[in-house]
PDB file of C-alpha atoms in Angstrom:
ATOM      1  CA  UNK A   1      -1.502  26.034 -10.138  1.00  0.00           C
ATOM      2  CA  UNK A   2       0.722  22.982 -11.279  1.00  0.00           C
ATOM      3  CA  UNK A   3       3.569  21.533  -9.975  1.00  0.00           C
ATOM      4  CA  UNK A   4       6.515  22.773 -10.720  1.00  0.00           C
ATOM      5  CA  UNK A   5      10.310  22.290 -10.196  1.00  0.00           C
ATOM      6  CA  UNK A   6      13.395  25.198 -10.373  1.00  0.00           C
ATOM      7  CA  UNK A   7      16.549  23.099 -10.418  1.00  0.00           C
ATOM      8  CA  UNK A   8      19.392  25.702  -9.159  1.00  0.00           C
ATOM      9  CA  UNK A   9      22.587  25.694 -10.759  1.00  0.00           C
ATOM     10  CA  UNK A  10      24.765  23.122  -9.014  1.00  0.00           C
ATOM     11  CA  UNK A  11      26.659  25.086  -5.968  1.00  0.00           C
ATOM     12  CA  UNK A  12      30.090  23.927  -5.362  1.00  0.00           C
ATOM     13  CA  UNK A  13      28.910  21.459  -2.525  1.00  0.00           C
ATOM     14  CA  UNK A  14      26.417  20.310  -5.392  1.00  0.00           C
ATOM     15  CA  UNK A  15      23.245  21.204  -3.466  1.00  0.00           C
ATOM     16  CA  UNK A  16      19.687  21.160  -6.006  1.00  0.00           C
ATOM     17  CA  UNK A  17      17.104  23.698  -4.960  1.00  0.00           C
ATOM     18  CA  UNK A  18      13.625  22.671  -5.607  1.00  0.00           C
ATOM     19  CA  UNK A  19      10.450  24.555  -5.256  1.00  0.00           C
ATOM     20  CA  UNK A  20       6.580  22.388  -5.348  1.00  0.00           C
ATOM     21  CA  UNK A  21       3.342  23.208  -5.453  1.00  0.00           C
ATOM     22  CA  UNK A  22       0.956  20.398  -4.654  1.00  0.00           C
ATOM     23  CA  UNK A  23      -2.602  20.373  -3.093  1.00  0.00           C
ATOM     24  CA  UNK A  24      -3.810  17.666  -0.372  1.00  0.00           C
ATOM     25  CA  UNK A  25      -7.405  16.436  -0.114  1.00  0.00           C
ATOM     26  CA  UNK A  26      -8.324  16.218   3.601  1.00  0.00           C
ATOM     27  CA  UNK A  27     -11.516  14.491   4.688  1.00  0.00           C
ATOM     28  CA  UNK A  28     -11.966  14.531   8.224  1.00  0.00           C
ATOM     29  CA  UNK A  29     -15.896  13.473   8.135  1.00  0.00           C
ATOM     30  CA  UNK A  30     -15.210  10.341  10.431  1.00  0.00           C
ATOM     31  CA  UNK A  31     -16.661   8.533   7.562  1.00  0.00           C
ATOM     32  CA  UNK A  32     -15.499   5.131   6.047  1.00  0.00           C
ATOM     33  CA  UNK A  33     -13.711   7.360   3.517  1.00  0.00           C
ATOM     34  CA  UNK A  34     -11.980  10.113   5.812  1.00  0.00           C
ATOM     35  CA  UNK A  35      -8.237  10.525   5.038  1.00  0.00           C
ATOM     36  CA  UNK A  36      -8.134  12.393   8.365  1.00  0.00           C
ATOM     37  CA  UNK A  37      -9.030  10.705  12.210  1.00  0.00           C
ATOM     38  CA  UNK A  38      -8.398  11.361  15.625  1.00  0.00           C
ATOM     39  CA  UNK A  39      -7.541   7.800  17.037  1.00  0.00           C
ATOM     40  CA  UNK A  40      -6.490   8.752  20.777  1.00  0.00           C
ATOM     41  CA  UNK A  41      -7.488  11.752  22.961  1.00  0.00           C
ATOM     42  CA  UNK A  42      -8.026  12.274  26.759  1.00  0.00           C
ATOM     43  CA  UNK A  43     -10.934   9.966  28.574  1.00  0.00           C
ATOM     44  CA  UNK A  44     -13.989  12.515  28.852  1.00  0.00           C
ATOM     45  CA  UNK A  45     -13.237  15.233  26.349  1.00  0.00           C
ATOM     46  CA  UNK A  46     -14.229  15.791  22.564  1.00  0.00           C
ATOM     47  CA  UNK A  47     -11.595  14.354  20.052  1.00  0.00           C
ATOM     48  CA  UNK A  48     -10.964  17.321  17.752  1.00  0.00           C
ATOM     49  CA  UNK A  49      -8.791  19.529  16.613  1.00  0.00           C
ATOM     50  CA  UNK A  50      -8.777  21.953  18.934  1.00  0.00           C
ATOM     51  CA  UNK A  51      -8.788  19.717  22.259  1.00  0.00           C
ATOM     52  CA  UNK A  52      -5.359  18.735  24.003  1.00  0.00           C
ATOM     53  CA  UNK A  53      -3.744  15.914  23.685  1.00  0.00           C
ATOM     54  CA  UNK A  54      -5.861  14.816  20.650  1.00  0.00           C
ATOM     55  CA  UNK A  55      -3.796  12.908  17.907  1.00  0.00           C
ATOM     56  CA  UNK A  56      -5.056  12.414  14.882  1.00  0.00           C
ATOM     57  CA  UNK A  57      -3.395  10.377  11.547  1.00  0.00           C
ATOM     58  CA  UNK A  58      -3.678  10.931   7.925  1.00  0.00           C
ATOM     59  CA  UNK A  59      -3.385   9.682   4.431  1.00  0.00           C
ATOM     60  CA  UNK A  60      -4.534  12.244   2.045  1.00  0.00           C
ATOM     61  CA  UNK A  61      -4.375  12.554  -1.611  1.00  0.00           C
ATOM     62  CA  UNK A  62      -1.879  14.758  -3.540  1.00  0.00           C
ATOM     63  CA  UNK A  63      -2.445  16.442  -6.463  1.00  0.00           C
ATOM     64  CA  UNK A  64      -1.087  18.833  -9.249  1.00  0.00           C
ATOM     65  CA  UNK A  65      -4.155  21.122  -9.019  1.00  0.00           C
ATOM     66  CA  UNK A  66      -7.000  22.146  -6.366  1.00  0.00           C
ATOM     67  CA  UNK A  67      -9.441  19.832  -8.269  1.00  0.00           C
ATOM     68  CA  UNK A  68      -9.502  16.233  -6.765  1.00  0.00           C
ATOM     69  CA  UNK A  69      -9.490  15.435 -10.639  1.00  0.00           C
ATOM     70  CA  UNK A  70      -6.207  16.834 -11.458  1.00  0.00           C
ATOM     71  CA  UNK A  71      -3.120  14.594 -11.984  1.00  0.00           C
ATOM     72  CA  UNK A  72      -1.962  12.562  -8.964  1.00  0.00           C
ATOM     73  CA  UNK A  73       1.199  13.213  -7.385  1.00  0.00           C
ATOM     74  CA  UNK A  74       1.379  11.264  -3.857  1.00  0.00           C
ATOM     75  CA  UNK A  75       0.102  11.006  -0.355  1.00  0.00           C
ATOM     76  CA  UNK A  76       0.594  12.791   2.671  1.00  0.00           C
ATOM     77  CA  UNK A  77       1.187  10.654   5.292  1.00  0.00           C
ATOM     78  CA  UNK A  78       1.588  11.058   9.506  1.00  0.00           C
ATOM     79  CA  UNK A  79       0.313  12.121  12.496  1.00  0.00           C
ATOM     80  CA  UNK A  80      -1.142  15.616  13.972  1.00  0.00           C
ATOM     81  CA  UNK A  81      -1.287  16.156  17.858  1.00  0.00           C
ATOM     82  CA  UNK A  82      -2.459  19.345  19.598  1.00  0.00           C
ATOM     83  CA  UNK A  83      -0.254  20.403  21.752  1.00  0.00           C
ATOM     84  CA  UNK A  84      -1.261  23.531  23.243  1.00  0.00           C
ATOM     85  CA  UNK A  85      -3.274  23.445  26.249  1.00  0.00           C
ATOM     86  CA  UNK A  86      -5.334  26.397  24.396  1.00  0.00           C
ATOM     87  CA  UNK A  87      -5.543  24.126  21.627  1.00  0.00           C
ATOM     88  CA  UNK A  88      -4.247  26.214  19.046  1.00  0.00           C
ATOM     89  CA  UNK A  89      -0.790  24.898  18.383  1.00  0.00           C
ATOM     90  CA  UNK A  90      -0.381  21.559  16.785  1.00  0.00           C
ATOM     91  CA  UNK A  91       2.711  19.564  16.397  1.00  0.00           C
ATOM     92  CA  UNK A  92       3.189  17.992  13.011  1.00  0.00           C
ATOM     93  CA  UNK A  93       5.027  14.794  11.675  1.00  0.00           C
ATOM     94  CA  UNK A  94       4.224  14.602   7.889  1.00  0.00           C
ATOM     95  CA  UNK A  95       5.484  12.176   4.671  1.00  0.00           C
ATOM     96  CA  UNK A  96       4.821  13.654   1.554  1.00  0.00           C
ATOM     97  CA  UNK A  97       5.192  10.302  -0.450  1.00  0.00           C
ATOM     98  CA  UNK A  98       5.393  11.068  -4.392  1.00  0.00           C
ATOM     99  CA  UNK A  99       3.946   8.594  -6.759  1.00  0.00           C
ATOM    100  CA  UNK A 100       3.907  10.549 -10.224  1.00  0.00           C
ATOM    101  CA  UNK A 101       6.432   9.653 -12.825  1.00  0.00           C
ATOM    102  CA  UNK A 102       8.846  12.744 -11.937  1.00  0.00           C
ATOM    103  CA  UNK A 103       9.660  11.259  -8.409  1.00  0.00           C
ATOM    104  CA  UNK A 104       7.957   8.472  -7.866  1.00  0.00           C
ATOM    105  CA  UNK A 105       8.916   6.728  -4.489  1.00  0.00           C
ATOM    106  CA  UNK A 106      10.672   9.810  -3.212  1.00  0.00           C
ATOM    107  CA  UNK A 107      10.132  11.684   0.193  1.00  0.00           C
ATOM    108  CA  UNK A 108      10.369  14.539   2.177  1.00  0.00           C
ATOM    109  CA  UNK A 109       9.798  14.535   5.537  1.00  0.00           C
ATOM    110  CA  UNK A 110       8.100  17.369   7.523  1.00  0.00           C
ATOM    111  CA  UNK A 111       7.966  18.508  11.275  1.00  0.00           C
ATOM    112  CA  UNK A 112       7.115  21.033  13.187  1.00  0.00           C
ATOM    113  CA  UNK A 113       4.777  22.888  15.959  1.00  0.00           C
ATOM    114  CA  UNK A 114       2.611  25.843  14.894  1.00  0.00           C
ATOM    115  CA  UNK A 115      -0.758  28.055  15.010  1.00  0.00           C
ATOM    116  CA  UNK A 116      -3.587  25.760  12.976  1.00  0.00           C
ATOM    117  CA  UNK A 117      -5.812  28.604  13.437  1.00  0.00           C
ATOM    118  CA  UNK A 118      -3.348  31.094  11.032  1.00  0.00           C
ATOM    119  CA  UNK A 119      -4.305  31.170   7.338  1.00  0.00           C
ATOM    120  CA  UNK A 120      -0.788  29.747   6.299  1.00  0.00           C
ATOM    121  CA  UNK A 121       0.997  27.689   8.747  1.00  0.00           C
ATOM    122  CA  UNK A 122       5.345  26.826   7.763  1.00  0.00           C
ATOM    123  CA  UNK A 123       7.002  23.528   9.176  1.00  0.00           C
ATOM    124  CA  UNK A 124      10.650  22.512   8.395  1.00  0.00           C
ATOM    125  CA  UNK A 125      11.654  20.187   6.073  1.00  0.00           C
ATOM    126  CA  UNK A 126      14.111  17.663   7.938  1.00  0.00           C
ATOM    127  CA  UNK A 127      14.827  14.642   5.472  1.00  0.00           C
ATOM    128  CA  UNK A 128      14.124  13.140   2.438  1.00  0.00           C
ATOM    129  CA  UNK A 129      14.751  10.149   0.378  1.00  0.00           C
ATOM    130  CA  UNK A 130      15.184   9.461  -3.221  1.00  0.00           C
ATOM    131  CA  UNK A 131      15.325  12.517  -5.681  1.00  0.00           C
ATOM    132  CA  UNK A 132      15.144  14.441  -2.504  1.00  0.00           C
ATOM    133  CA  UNK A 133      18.007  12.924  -0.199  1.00  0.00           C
ATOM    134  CA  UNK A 134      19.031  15.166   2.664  1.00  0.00           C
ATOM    135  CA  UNK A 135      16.732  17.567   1.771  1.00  0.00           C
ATOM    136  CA  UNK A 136      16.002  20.953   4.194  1.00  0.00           C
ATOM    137  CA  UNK A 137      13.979  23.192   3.755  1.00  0.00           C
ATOM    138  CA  UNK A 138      10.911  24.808   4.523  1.00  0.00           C
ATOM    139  CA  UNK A 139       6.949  23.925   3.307  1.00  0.00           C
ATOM    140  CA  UNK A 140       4.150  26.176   3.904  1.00  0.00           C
ATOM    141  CA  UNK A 141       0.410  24.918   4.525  1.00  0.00           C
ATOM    142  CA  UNK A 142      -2.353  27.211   3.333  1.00  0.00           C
ATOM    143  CA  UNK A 143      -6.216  27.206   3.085  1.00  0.00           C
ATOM    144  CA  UNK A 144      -7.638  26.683  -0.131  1.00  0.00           C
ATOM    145  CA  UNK A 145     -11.029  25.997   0.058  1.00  0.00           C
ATOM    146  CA  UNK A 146     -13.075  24.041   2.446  1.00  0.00           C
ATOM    147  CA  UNK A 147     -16.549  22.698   2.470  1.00  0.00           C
ATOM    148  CA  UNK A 148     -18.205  22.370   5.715  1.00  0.00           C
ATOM    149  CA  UNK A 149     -20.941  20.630   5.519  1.00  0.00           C
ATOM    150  CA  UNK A 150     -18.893  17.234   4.127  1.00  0.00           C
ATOM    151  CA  UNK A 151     -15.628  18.109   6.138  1.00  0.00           C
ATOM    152  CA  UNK A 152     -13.830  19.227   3.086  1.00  0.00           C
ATOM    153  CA  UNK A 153     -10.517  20.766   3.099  1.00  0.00           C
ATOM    154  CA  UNK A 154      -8.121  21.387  -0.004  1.00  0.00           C
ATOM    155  CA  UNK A 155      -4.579  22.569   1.275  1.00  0.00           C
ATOM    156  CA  UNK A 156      -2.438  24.441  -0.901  1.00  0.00           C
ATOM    157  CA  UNK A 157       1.251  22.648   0.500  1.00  0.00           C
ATOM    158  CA  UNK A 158       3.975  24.849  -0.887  1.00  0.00           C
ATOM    159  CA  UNK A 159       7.571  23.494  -0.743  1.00  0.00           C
ATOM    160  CA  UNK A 160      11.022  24.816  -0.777  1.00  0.00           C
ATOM    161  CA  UNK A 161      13.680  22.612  -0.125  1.00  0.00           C
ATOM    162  CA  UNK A 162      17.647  22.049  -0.649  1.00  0.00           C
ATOM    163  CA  UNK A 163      18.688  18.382  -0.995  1.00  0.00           C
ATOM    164  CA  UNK A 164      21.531  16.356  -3.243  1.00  0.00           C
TER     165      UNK A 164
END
């Protein structure tokens, strides 16, 4: 899948609508080259994903496609915490920073508390900056693949959003 974008016709408030596609690269290894980490967590208890209290950060690649090889299009940049004592529900504060030609220093901001454990996971999209100013919206977050055994994840990070 490539990116792609649907400009609306202008409404008389002259609201855009655009619709992305774009795929992050998570690495949460804990090696030198992990785009995921937990950095804080409770004294005593396992830093991971599905512990309380654990907050994690991350810069991960964004591209067109589901192959790391595919054209770049940004970062995603912020912070995870888990937030339900059950572990399951995480609260999320996310940057998708573009770098490709089409929007390059734009942003949208993303936030939101959900159910990690569901196949596709939907935050709200509360700002953005550039080509996206006062953007709202919605993105989606869905599986794609993931490797085990290297702590491997492609995301599939599908966005819908209103802005100026």
């Amino acid at each position: 899948m490539v990116m792609f974008t649907i400009p609306a016709g202008k409404a008389d408030d002259g609201l855009k609508q655009t619709i992305l596609s774009v795929y992050f690269h998570d690495h949460s290894s804990g090696s030198p080259d992990s785009t995921v980490r937990a950095v804080v967590g409770f004294p005593g208890k396992l830093w991971n994903l599905t512990q309380f209290g654990t907050l994690f950060v991350s810069d991960d690649p964004l591209t067109e496609g589901p192959d790391p090889e595919s054209a770049p299009v940004g970062r995603g940049q912020g912070i995870f915490v888990t937030t339900s004592l059950d572990g399951v529900n995480t609260h999320v504060s996310l940057s998708i920073v573009f770098t490709n030609e089409a929007y390059n220093g734009s942003t949208i901001q993303v936030q939101g508390n959900s159910d990690q454990m569901k196949a596709v996971r939907e935050y709200g999209v509360v700002s953005g900056t550039g080509k996206f100013r006062y953007a709202s919206g919605y993105v989606t977050f869905e599986n794609f693949s993931f490797n085990s055994s290297i702590s491997y994840a492609v995301i599939r990070c599908n966005i819908s959003i209103h802005h100026y």
